[in-house]
XYZ file of C-alpha atoms in Angstrom:
727
model
C 0.347 -0.188 -0.557
C 1.446 3.639 -1.225
C 0.561 6.763 0.422
C -0.556 8.908 -2.723
C 0.312 12.404 -3.675
C -2.756 15.058 -4.406
C -2.906 16.639 -7.454
C -1.809 20.044 -5.413
C 1.419 18.292 -3.695
C 0.985 16.952 -0.352
C -2.722 16.332 0.653
C -3.910 18.012 3.612
C -6.925 15.845 6.190
C -9.125 17.956 9.008
C -7.031 17.864 11.814
C -9.504 18.643 14.655
C -12.349 17.173 11.947
C -13.277 13.845 12.234
C -14.983 12.381 9.015
C -18.677 12.907 7.523
C -19.761 10.415 4.974
C -22.298 12.087 2.725
C -24.754 10.113 0.062
C -26.485 10.129 -3.483
C -30.042 7.869 -3.810
C -30.636 6.698 -6.914
C -34.395 5.578 -6.256
C -37.710 5.227 -8.678
C -39.662 8.345 -9.123
C -42.813 7.670 -7.699
C -40.844 6.373 -4.192
C -39.510 9.823 -4.452
C -42.486 12.334 -4.221
C -44.105 9.817 -1.556
C -41.092 10.322 0.691
C -39.343 12.760 -0.627
C -36.078 10.546 -1.532
C -32.865 11.701 -2.377
C -32.498 11.522 -6.163
C -30.009 12.961 -8.721
C -29.017 11.830 -11.609
C -26.280 11.049 -12.963
C -24.783 14.859 -14.704
C -22.004 16.559 -15.372
C -22.581 18.435 -12.131
C -25.016 19.581 -10.600
C -25.149 23.377 -10.108
C -29.254 23.161 -7.906
C -30.168 21.289 -4.298
C -32.079 18.901 -5.735
C -34.242 18.744 -2.461
C -35.369 22.352 -0.757
C -34.754 20.954 2.058
C -32.900 17.897 3.311
C -35.285 14.420 3.479
C -35.945 13.135 6.336
C -33.116 9.841 7.714
C -35.842 7.700 7.586
C -36.218 8.527 3.887
C -32.411 8.442 3.344
C -32.934 4.942 5.078
C -34.701 4.254 1.941
C -31.911 5.925 -0.535
C -29.177 3.981 0.845
C -31.422 0.494 1.262
C -32.625 0.293 -2.600
C -29.756 1.694 -4.324
C -28.515 -0.545 -6.243
C -24.717 0.809 -6.442
C -23.328 4.346 -5.144
C -20.606 5.924 -7.067
C -19.149 6.136 -3.951
C -20.071 5.217 0.044
C -18.330 7.692 2.499
C -17.771 6.648 5.875
C -17.367 9.091 8.690
C -19.258 11.783 10.061
C -17.140 14.709 10.242
C -16.487 17.727 8.723
C -13.669 15.921 5.776
C -16.198 13.216 5.257
C -19.226 15.126 4.872
C -16.973 17.375 2.435
C -16.374 14.051 0.422
C -19.753 13.780 0.430
C -20.487 17.236 -0.714
C -17.755 17.488 -3.640
C -19.104 13.517 -4.873
C -21.854 14.745 -4.811
C -22.230 18.380 -6.511
C -19.749 17.158 -9.332
C -22.873 14.487 -10.711
C -21.764 11.118 -8.960
C -24.547 9.351 -6.687
C -22.491 9.261 -3.493
C -23.940 7.788 0.553
C -22.650 8.629 3.849
C -23.008 7.114 6.781
C -21.610 8.071 10.023
C -21.612 6.165 13.265
C -23.130 8.476 16.129
C -23.770 11.906 14.718
C -22.555 14.460 12.483
C -19.664 15.456 13.958
C -20.166 13.942 17.039
C -16.533 13.427 17.323
C -13.469 15.526 17.471
C -15.125 17.619 14.720
C -16.663 19.455 17.606
C -14.425 19.971 19.523
C -11.811 22.066 17.676
C -10.622 25.616 19.005
C -13.179 26.958 17.340
C -10.104 28.377 14.563
C -10.382 28.482 11.003
C -6.697 28.999 10.594
C -3.652 28.787 8.239
C -1.224 28.608 11.654
C 1.449 31.358 12.484
C 3.338 27.800 14.052
C 3.167 25.904 10.684
C 4.486 28.829 9.030
C 7.932 29.640 11.769
C 8.279 26.463 11.249
C 8.721 26.494 7.367
C 10.441 29.124 7.517
C 12.742 28.445 10.871
C 13.144 24.753 8.951
C 13.033 25.519 5.150
C 10.176 22.984 5.186
C 8.421 23.845 1.894
C 5.721 20.846 2.926
C 4.611 22.765 5.675
C 4.641 26.300 3.421
C 2.509 25.618 1.250
C 0.449 23.256 4.407
C -0.316 26.796 5.520
C -0.840 29.327 1.923
C -3.518 26.770 0.931
C -4.814 26.631 4.862
C -5.090 30.309 3.531
C -6.763 30.088 0.470
C -9.170 27.835 2.449
C -10.133 30.060 4.928
C -11.292 33.195 2.628
C -13.682 30.488 1.163
C -14.873 29.422 4.230
C -16.060 32.768 5.429
C -17.630 33.589 2.409
C -19.739 30.249 1.313
C -20.503 30.107 5.486
C -20.888 33.862 6.830
C -23.228 33.502 8.735
C -21.116 30.857 10.705
C -18.046 32.803 10.265
C -16.571 36.068 10.329
C -12.702 36.919 11.424
C -11.305 37.642 14.697
C -8.772 39.584 15.864
C -5.824 37.808 18.189
C -3.721 39.878 20.503
C 0.297 37.998 20.831
C 1.669 40.179 23.844
C 4.979 40.919 24.083
C 7.017 40.952 26.949
C 10.548 41.269 26.078
C 12.026 44.363 23.570
C 13.405 42.350 21.134
C 10.599 39.818 20.314
C 8.619 42.662 18.752
C 10.330 43.006 15.766
C 10.624 38.848 15.605
C 7.287 38.204 16.309
C 6.297 41.281 13.674
C 8.031 40.341 11.166
C 6.391 36.593 11.565
C 3.112 37.692 11.625
C 3.560 40.326 8.313
C 4.596 37.465 6.415
C 2.029 35.101 7.742
C 0.300 38.080 5.696
C 2.172 38.301 2.955
C 1.385 34.063 2.117
C -1.924 35.300 3.004
C -1.525 37.989 -0.043
C -4.840 38.215 -1.470
C -6.975 36.248 0.968
C -5.779 38.311 4.082
C -8.544 39.264 6.267
C -7.063 42.371 7.419
C -3.809 43.610 7.550
C -1.883 43.476 11.218
C -0.880 45.855 13.341
C 1.321 47.167 16.060
C -0.476 47.989 19.816
C 1.573 49.738 22.372
C 1.301 48.637 26.182
C -1.351 50.867 27.188
C -3.517 51.219 23.672
C -2.434 46.986 24.355
C -4.316 47.227 27.604
C -7.400 49.460 26.589
C -8.383 46.516 23.708
C -7.662 43.787 26.669
C -7.258 45.102 30.404
C -6.926 41.891 31.874
C -3.908 41.609 30.625
C -1.017 41.042 32.937
C 0.853 44.656 32.829
C 4.394 43.800 34.366
C 6.897 44.667 31.783
C 4.534 44.600 29.018
C 6.028 45.444 25.970
C 3.405 45.443 23.086
C 1.035 43.664 21.061
C 0.727 42.565 17.452
C -2.108 41.791 16.904
C -3.033 39.980 13.136
C -6.326 38.048 11.915
C -8.167 34.520 11.752
C -11.151 32.853 11.382
C -13.144 31.723 14.644
C -16.295 28.918 13.723
C -19.045 27.766 15.473
C -17.205 24.210 14.428
C -20.324 21.745 15.024
C -22.971 23.454 13.125
C -20.642 24.384 10.597
C -19.596 20.452 9.687
C -23.775 19.948 10.508
C -23.878 22.226 6.885
C -21.554 20.819 4.791
C -23.611 17.247 5.277
C -26.979 18.790 5.204
C -26.121 21.402 2.029
C -24.573 17.186 0.496
C -28.280 16.057 1.590
C -29.466 19.240 -0.341
C -27.731 18.260 -3.171
C -28.679 14.826 -3.559
C -26.057 12.544 -1.070
C -28.389 10.100 1.215
C -26.934 11.074 4.598
C -27.403 9.330 7.534
C -26.288 9.492 11.276
C -26.431 5.990 13.357
C -25.249 3.898 10.789
C -22.015 2.048 11.907
C -20.392 0.023 9.186
C -20.273 -3.819 10.339
C -17.786 -4.456 7.038
C -17.010 -4.066 3.730
C -17.971 -5.888 1.394
C -15.827 -7.258 -1.194
C -15.836 -8.779 -4.949
C -13.109 -9.312 -7.424
C -12.751 -7.614 -10.427
C -13.676 -9.810 -13.493
C -11.288 -8.106 -15.882
C -8.417 -7.820 -13.151
C -8.987 -11.014 -10.629
C -8.436 -9.072 -7.685
C -10.271 -8.732 -4.790
C -11.952 -4.928 -4.444
C -13.633 -3.484 -1.864
C -17.165 -2.495 -3.385
C -19.596 -1.771 -0.476
C -20.251 -1.873 4.036
C -22.396 -3.826 5.772
C -24.031 -0.863 7.746
C -26.153 -1.333 10.868
C -28.877 0.967 12.213
C -27.746 2.149 15.487
C -31.378 3.056 16.838
C -33.250 0.341 15.463
C -30.626 -2.941 15.069
C -31.765 -3.244 11.763
C -28.697 -4.557 9.012
C -28.161 -4.161 4.962
C -25.866 -3.862 2.464
C -24.707 -0.633 1.235
C -22.673 -0.927 -2.387
C -20.559 1.387 -4.032
C -17.615 1.392 -6.426
C -15.825 3.343 -4.317
C -15.777 3.471 -0.658
C -14.015 6.221 1.336
C -12.351 5.594 4.506
C -13.167 9.661 6.382
C -13.040 8.344 10.073
C -10.243 10.884 11.745
C -9.538 9.215 15.030
C -11.165 5.463 13.466
C -8.984 5.620 10.467
C -6.933 3.021 11.616
C -9.813 0.631 12.192
C -11.427 0.649 8.985
C -8.318 0.304 7.770
C -7.791 -3.327 9.709
C -11.132 -4.427 8.301
C -10.110 -4.229 4.754
C -6.252 -5.814 5.327
C -6.333 -6.947 9.021
C -2.514 -6.034 8.819
C -2.766 -2.497 7.287
C -0.038 -1.083 9.226
C -1.444 2.364 11.717
C -1.386 5.622 9.826
C -2.826 7.533 12.772
C -1.262 8.953 15.496
C -3.798 9.950 18.114
C -3.327 13.608 20.017
C -5.507 14.616 22.210
C -6.542 18.100 22.282
C -8.208 19.480 25.950
C -10.409 22.906 25.678
C -11.779 24.566 28.233
C -15.171 27.197 28.744
C -14.552 29.758 30.645
C -17.265 32.998 31.923
C -16.921 35.700 29.102
C -15.555 38.277 31.076
C -12.433 36.703 30.879
C -11.498 38.174 27.700
C -12.397 40.762 25.968
C -15.784 40.408 23.755
C -13.720 41.123 20.337
C -10.106 40.328 20.470
C -8.691 36.874 20.965
C -5.245 36.104 22.821
C -1.775 33.818 21.305
C -0.002 32.268 23.724
C 3.191 31.169 21.654
C 5.023 29.347 24.241
C 3.799 27.984 27.283
C 6.033 26.763 29.519
C 6.369 23.284 27.458
C 6.585 25.487 24.700
C 3.010 24.135 22.806
C 0.637 27.075 22.565
C -2.283 28.584 24.029
C -5.194 30.401 22.376
C -7.765 32.492 25.056
C -10.420 33.812 22.600
C -13.422 34.963 23.229
C -16.607 32.512 21.654
C -20.239 32.470 21.886
C -19.906 35.500 24.311
C -17.887 33.101 26.984
C -14.033 32.672 26.935
C -12.518 29.179 25.203
C -9.427 28.631 26.260
C -6.792 25.251 24.714
C -5.362 23.374 24.025
C -3.281 20.571 24.904
C -1.457 18.466 23.104
C -1.074 15.124 24.430
C -1.120 11.726 22.644
C -3.406 9.159 23.318
C -5.656 6.342 22.958
C -8.354 6.067 20.404
C -12.343 6.614 22.409
C -15.406 7.702 21.065
C -15.684 8.555 24.279
C -12.316 11.366 25.742
C -12.681 12.279 29.103
C -10.594 15.604 29.931
C -8.616 14.907 32.399
C -7.465 17.163 35.120
C -4.532 17.947 35.019
C -5.171 18.917 31.618
C -7.958 21.312 32.804
C -4.952 22.960 35.487
C -2.524 22.893 32.964
C -4.773 25.204 30.891
C -5.695 27.067 33.887
C -2.092 28.138 35.016
C -1.032 29.020 31.547
C -4.216 31.444 31.624
C -3.210 32.773 34.963
C 0.834 34.083 33.471
C -0.956 36.761 30.932
C -3.703 37.737 33.613
C -3.975 40.390 35.170
C -2.915 39.728 39.337
C -5.689 41.570 39.472
C -8.164 38.545 38.041
C -8.731 35.468 39.879
C -7.722 32.724 37.923
C -10.453 29.822 39.383
C -11.255 26.185 39.115
C -14.471 27.026 40.472
C -14.811 29.228 36.613
C -14.579 26.357 34.472
C -17.934 25.670 33.272
C -17.081 23.325 30.822
C -14.508 20.891 28.926
C -13.570 18.681 26.582
C -11.699 16.542 25.030
C -10.676 16.197 21.198
C -8.677 13.517 19.535
C -6.682 14.760 16.253
C -6.172 12.056 13.915
C -2.667 13.499 13.240
C 0.001 11.678 10.421
C 2.761 9.346 11.906
C 6.356 10.777 11.447
C 8.462 7.967 12.652
C 11.025 10.309 12.837
C 9.440 13.074 15.466
C 9.376 11.946 18.655
C 6.616 14.184 20.112
C 3.418 14.546 18.219
C 3.797 18.693 18.875
C 5.756 17.932 16.162
C 4.008 16.694 13.452
C 2.393 18.252 10.879
C -0.380 18.673 10.241
C -0.469 17.202 6.436
C -3.042 15.168 4.861
C -2.469 12.341 3.260
C -4.652 10.624 0.997
C -3.492 6.418 0.918
C -5.210 3.728 -1.916
C -4.861 0.585 -0.875
C -4.747 -2.853 -2.395
C -8.383 -3.651 -2.468
C -9.284 0.081 -3.194
C -10.357 1.672 -0.242
C -9.276 5.394 0.048
C -8.528 6.553 2.975
C -8.089 9.768 4.216
C -6.308 11.332 7.011
C -4.769 14.076 8.984
C -5.305 17.299 8.190
C -6.792 20.066 9.832
C -10.420 21.689 9.934
C -9.731 24.821 7.897
C -8.287 22.010 5.290
C -11.348 20.159 5.038
C -12.364 21.718 1.218
C -9.509 20.635 -0.258
C -8.977 17.197 1.337
C -12.321 16.460 0.261
C -11.394 17.781 -3.725
C -8.075 15.365 -2.892
C -9.484 12.795 -2.218
C -11.871 12.976 -4.933
C -10.174 13.292 -7.275
C -8.287 10.088 -6.306
C -11.535 8.109 -6.028
C -12.845 9.005 -10.110
C -9.190 8.685 -11.029
C -8.467 4.646 -9.193
C -12.097 3.767 -10.010
C -12.661 4.996 -13.588
C -15.121 7.088 -12.398
C -17.164 10.035 -14.912
C -17.159 13.528 -12.877
C -15.809 16.714 -13.681
C -13.746 18.960 -11.775
C -14.911 19.624 -7.628
C -17.506 22.768 -6.966
C -17.011 23.713 -3.973
C -15.134 26.372 -4.033
C -17.875 29.074 -3.186
C -20.409 26.807 -3.493
C -22.850 28.378 -0.266
C -23.624 26.431 3.146
C -27.090 25.635 4.116
C -28.087 29.167 5.869
C -25.037 31.889 4.107
C -26.854 32.448 0.552
C -29.010 35.054 1.627
C -27.419 35.954 5.041
C -26.815 39.373 5.880
C -26.498 40.845 9.182
C -29.369 42.533 9.529
C -31.044 39.707 8.594
C -31.915 39.169 12.574
C -33.508 42.490 12.769
C -36.439 41.002 10.428
C -37.074 38.563 12.912
C -36.775 40.887 15.314
C -40.061 42.828 13.357
C -41.884 40.700 11.858
C -41.592 37.745 14.733
C -41.505 39.150 18.001
C -38.476 37.850 18.994
C -35.629 39.108 22.275
C -33.498 41.165 20.351
C -30.410 39.102 21.350
C -31.970 35.375 20.722
C -32.813 36.362 16.808
C -29.525 37.735 16.338
C -28.845 34.045 17.694
C -30.938 32.317 15.384
C -29.741 34.776 12.563
C -25.521 33.269 13.139
C -26.481 29.780 14.271
C -29.345 28.919 10.925
C -28.600 32.400 8.828
C -31.673 32.500 6.166
C -33.097 29.022 7.573
C -33.372 31.489 10.731
C -36.717 32.628 9.732
C -37.873 28.609 9.532
C -37.480 28.355 13.127
C -38.906 31.612 14.108
C -42.033 30.261 12.881
C -41.661 27.120 14.753
C -41.759 29.517 18.185
C -44.337 28.656 21.212
C -46.022 32.829 22.042
C -44.770 33.521 25.516
C -47.719 35.052 26.420
C -45.525 38.363 28.216
C -45.952 41.638 26.263
C -42.719 41.132 25.125
C -41.096 39.135 23.346
C -44.189 37.611 21.550
C -43.024 34.548 21.082
C -39.611 32.474 21.698
C -39.883 31.004 24.972
C -36.620 29.570 25.717
C -34.446 26.230 27.326
C -32.841 28.134 30.326
C -32.532 31.684 31.068
C -29.091 32.793 30.490
C -28.961 31.587 26.725
C -30.741 33.150 23.349
C -31.384 28.660 22.576
C -35.154 28.915 22.549
C -37.744 25.828 22.193
C -38.381 26.308 18.866
C -34.694 24.647 17.875
C -35.514 21.470 19.843
C -38.239 20.881 16.818
C -35.809 22.459 14.231
C -33.262 20.144 15.484
C -35.094 16.789 14.552
C -35.290 17.709 10.926
C -31.929 18.396 10.971
C -31.411 14.146 11.820
C -30.558 14.825 15.658
C -31.504 11.604 17.401
C -30.694 12.054 21.107
C -30.892 14.598 23.673
C -26.829 15.101 23.585
C -27.390 15.884 19.912
C -29.387 18.830 21.008
C -27.589 19.835 23.838
C -24.209 19.447 21.814
C -24.025 20.044 18.273
C -28.067 21.740 17.182
C -27.954 24.399 20.506
C -23.757 24.448 22.550
C -25.083 24.245 25.481
C -23.207 21.351 26.651
C -20.087 23.283 25.184
C -20.305 26.555 26.924
C -22.165 25.270 30.906
C -22.945 22.399 31.936
C -24.961 23.118 34.392
C -27.087 25.126 32.432
C -27.440 21.978 29.656
C -29.049 19.584 32.784
C -30.944 22.311 33.249
C -32.925 22.261 30.397
C -32.011 18.304 29.696
C -35.810 18.058 31.040
C -37.572 19.685 28.673
C -35.511 18.899 25.837
C -35.992 15.636 26.444
C -39.848 16.255 27.139
C -39.685 18.105 23.469
C -38.464 15.391 21.230
C -40.229 12.881 23.357
C -43.176 14.760 21.623
C -42.076 14.699 18.149
C -40.751 11.371 18.152
C -43.044 9.446 20.395
C -41.336 8.897 22.657
C -42.352 6.228 26.086
C -41.507 7.051 29.603
C -38.867 4.638 29.672
C -36.680 6.462 26.747
C -37.663 9.831 28.160
C -35.305 8.188 31.332
C -33.239 6.506 29.087
C -32.050 10.104 27.048
C -31.754 11.813 30.499
C -29.793 9.329 32.092
C -27.587 8.554 28.716
C -26.635 12.345 27.857
C -26.274 13.308 32.299
C -23.603 10.394 31.401
C -22.017 12.406 28.294
C -22.733 16.002 31.222
C -20.823 14.006 33.298
C -17.403 12.927 32.117
C -17.320 13.738 28.143
C -18.179 18.026 28.981
C -16.597 18.113 32.627
C -19.202 17.739 35.277
C -17.203 14.711 37.162
C -13.939 17.432 37.405
C -17.460 19.661 39.241
C -18.103 17.162 41.607
C -14.327 16.239 42.598
C -14.575 20.047 43.683
C -16.395 19.495 46.410
C -17.089 16.180 47.862
C -17.869 14.946 51.148
C -13.707 13.698 51.488
C -12.776 17.641 50.775
C -10.895 18.839 53.046
C -11.628 22.550 55.622
C -9.428 25.133 55.450
C -10.328 27.834 56.685
C -8.689 30.480 59.218
C -9.860 30.483 63.045
C -11.437 33.421 62.308
C -13.150 32.541 58.918
C -14.979 29.516 60.421
C -16.005 31.576 63.352
C -18.077 33.987 61.349
C -19.647 31.233 58.692
C -20.713 29.484 61.954
C -22.126 32.230 62.596
C -24.013 32.329 58.928
C -24.969 29.080 59.310
C -26.617 29.269 63.105
C -28.604 32.213 61.163
C -30.414 29.642 59.663
C -30.352 27.261 61.657
C -31.838 27.964 65.035
C -32.274 25.390 66.300
C -28.508 24.605 66.724
C -29.428 21.112 65.375
C -26.084 21.521 63.181
C -27.864 21.215 59.518
C -30.052 22.840 57.790
C -33.583 21.452 55.220
C -36.072 23.513 53.162
C -38.043 24.710 55.621
C -35.126 26.639 57.469
C -34.290 28.120 54.493
C -38.136 29.281 53.962
C -37.780 30.349 56.985
C -36.260 33.152 57.351
C -36.386 34.302 53.072
C -40.374 34.662 54.629
C -38.549 36.869 57.130
C -37.056 39.244 54.907
C -40.703 39.151 52.930
C -38.930 37.035 50.056
C -41.097 34.520 48.057
C -39.250 30.634 46.506
C -40.541 27.782 44.996
C -40.019 23.945 46.839
C -38.422 23.016 44.021
C -35.620 26.156 42.825
C -35.150 25.213 46.898
C -34.418 21.548 46.844
C -32.055 22.684 43.884
C -29.684 24.509 46.148
C -29.097 23.177 48.612
C -28.831 19.681 45.916
C -26.024 21.251 44.828
C -24.732 21.075 48.864
C -25.684 18.128 50.032
C -22.896 15.428 49.174
C -23.618 12.301 51.124
C -27.181 13.430 49.644
C -30.112 13.235 52.846
C -32.194 16.276 52.108
C -29.754 18.298 54.775
C -27.390 21.003 54.740
C -24.573 19.480 57.430
C -22.515 22.468 59.281
C -19.359 20.407 57.812
C -20.548 20.487 54.576
C -21.749 24.631 55.013
C -17.829 25.111 55.956
C -16.417 22.429 53.460
C -18.614 25.107 50.569
C -16.786 27.647 51.754
C -13.071 26.703 52.550
C -13.436 25.202 48.099
C -14.590 28.763 47.750
C -11.959 30.576 49.362
C -9.625 28.495 47.369
C -11.630 29.025 43.691
C -12.232 25.791 43.243
C -16.072 26.120 43.194
C -18.071 29.707 42.160
C -21.302 30.626 41.582
C -22.944 28.304 44.918
C -26.142 29.833 45.443
C -26.724 28.644 48.221
C -23.342 30.250 49.659
C -24.650 33.975 47.594
C -28.426 33.463 49.541
C -27.193 33.037 53.206
C -24.178 35.966 52.684
C -27.363 38.092 51.527
C -30.002 36.908 53.466
C -26.705 37.402 56.575
C -26.446 40.769 55.127
C -30.223 41.838 54.343
C -32.369 41.322 57.753
C -32.666 43.914 59.094
C -32.997 45.692 55.387
C -35.512 43.603 53.620
C -33.511 43.258 50.334
C -34.704 41.033 48.126
C -32.176 37.797 47.743
C -30.517 37.478 43.755
C -30.172 32.994 43.274
C -29.569 33.629 39.821
C -26.963 30.932 39.282
C -23.435 33.441 38.290
C -21.450 31.597 36.116
C -22.394 28.626 36.784
C -18.588 27.442 36.948
C -17.676 23.712 37.904
């Protein structure tokens, strides 16, 4: 098996992107009318979508089952696989895509959210005179410009500050960043510039002031990665690809070529994960675009196939928005161990990452406490001492597995280039591996070019440059104003819908429920502090959402922004999905438990629970212990040694504050470590100790008790909304 070189040279594969498989259906005309099946006649290219809306998942499954043979079958539903499907179907090839989980369920939804050429790769290219790295950066900068053009609602330029603390570094970094602009050429988003110390602090006031010399600001792109991946898959479906999530490839099909006598891959045996049904999907060419799982599919083809991917884990954390300016990111070019850390505003929060450590391949990666603390420590190095960086302010954390291409000469994964390779096996299985999110389109183009050449398929050149993704064609920056005026949505909700669905936002608005208030007229929120509304759950099902996890993590991004808020919204989300999908009570409970497990392990909730347990130490000064005991006994008037909902209600009533019993139960349950329905003095002291150490923040009980103590005589209402909801 030989690695193939792409037509353009080295082939790049989407690094943070697990691959998506999209399919084109050729099915009977009368069935298409009845079921709205995907159908397209072979042609030189497809100029317009054949479906106004993506066909239903049920219709797509029928297409997969009843099509005698596809031209292309893509395995994997991340950015690269979805890109392959879109590239193939728009060339007129009958295309199918199958994904074992949900679209973008893997690495493609767990990236740094940047669309970038790679400043550090350009540095390596110059320092090592590496032409391959240079070409990769240049291609990525071209792809960055294209992605910003074809999905303007999901992406935007972002200024990123590189703070400088030594005078000699200023010209060094300035030259490097100017070269980045130069390599981008006409695709340069905006020209980089230098800031004085005072101007840098004006733009980024929370920056460490001591020894700051100045800063350099350059521009890259930022996007909503999971929604971008989904837009690619939905666009492929609209152009006629037969796409299906929750379709697992059990084995590869093979047949002997009558002309050459060689055994060739001819499709895959697929299993519907949701129903257990199995059937064959036959295709002239099968593409393996499964990211970190690349080698497992290659071994289905050849059990002796050598591994070509070296997985690396990248952990990110999300913190409250006040940790960074709303429209300026920060780059730490040299962390304590030589890695690069980004500190970026995203969805009105702050995202920080990433780590880069070797890992085992797993469908459910878990962020480690060690990696979370490493990122926090690096953040502390760059923020002013006036800003207390607290462990309790981590709202969510996740780990994504990058499918890096192994370089046998490299000692560690950090030095591995993210160039992609297209590998063609003896039996004709085409594997696309490596690369980065930004270059998913060019990777897909290279892959389909290789498929056409290897399998003698009849198709024209790629047509995906400038091809608008779902929602992008008629989007404008002022679209949200029409949503406010025409439907009576809150401005924040309207902006969110426009930035998430583009010109499809009107369809979501039409589904929005009446609030019963004077304003907003429609748009009931799923959780108070985020602009996600209930109508998005119903619309998410049209976008192939099948589980509650799909909804909280990839149709909405709640799980990536605040796991406590996601858990709070879960019951309502499950109720709404159950109504649309006819779930019984057992199914609803199963969905709740699975989603909570996902939040607990994969999104950092486990780390939150470990910050405050019944084994947590109490490290308080004697004076603090006396002060907190006094506060506790304001509620525990009978000196029982614990407080209950009744005790809290009594104090609240004495200062004329009303609160429903369910809310009080939730507040006490956050601190009831042994889950006996009451909060003991020891548990309260453990909580206050954890707060002092920064391991816990935003405790509603702590805020309630402190405010009650201060206002018992003044009768001031007590704020009990979740304060950031930190982990």
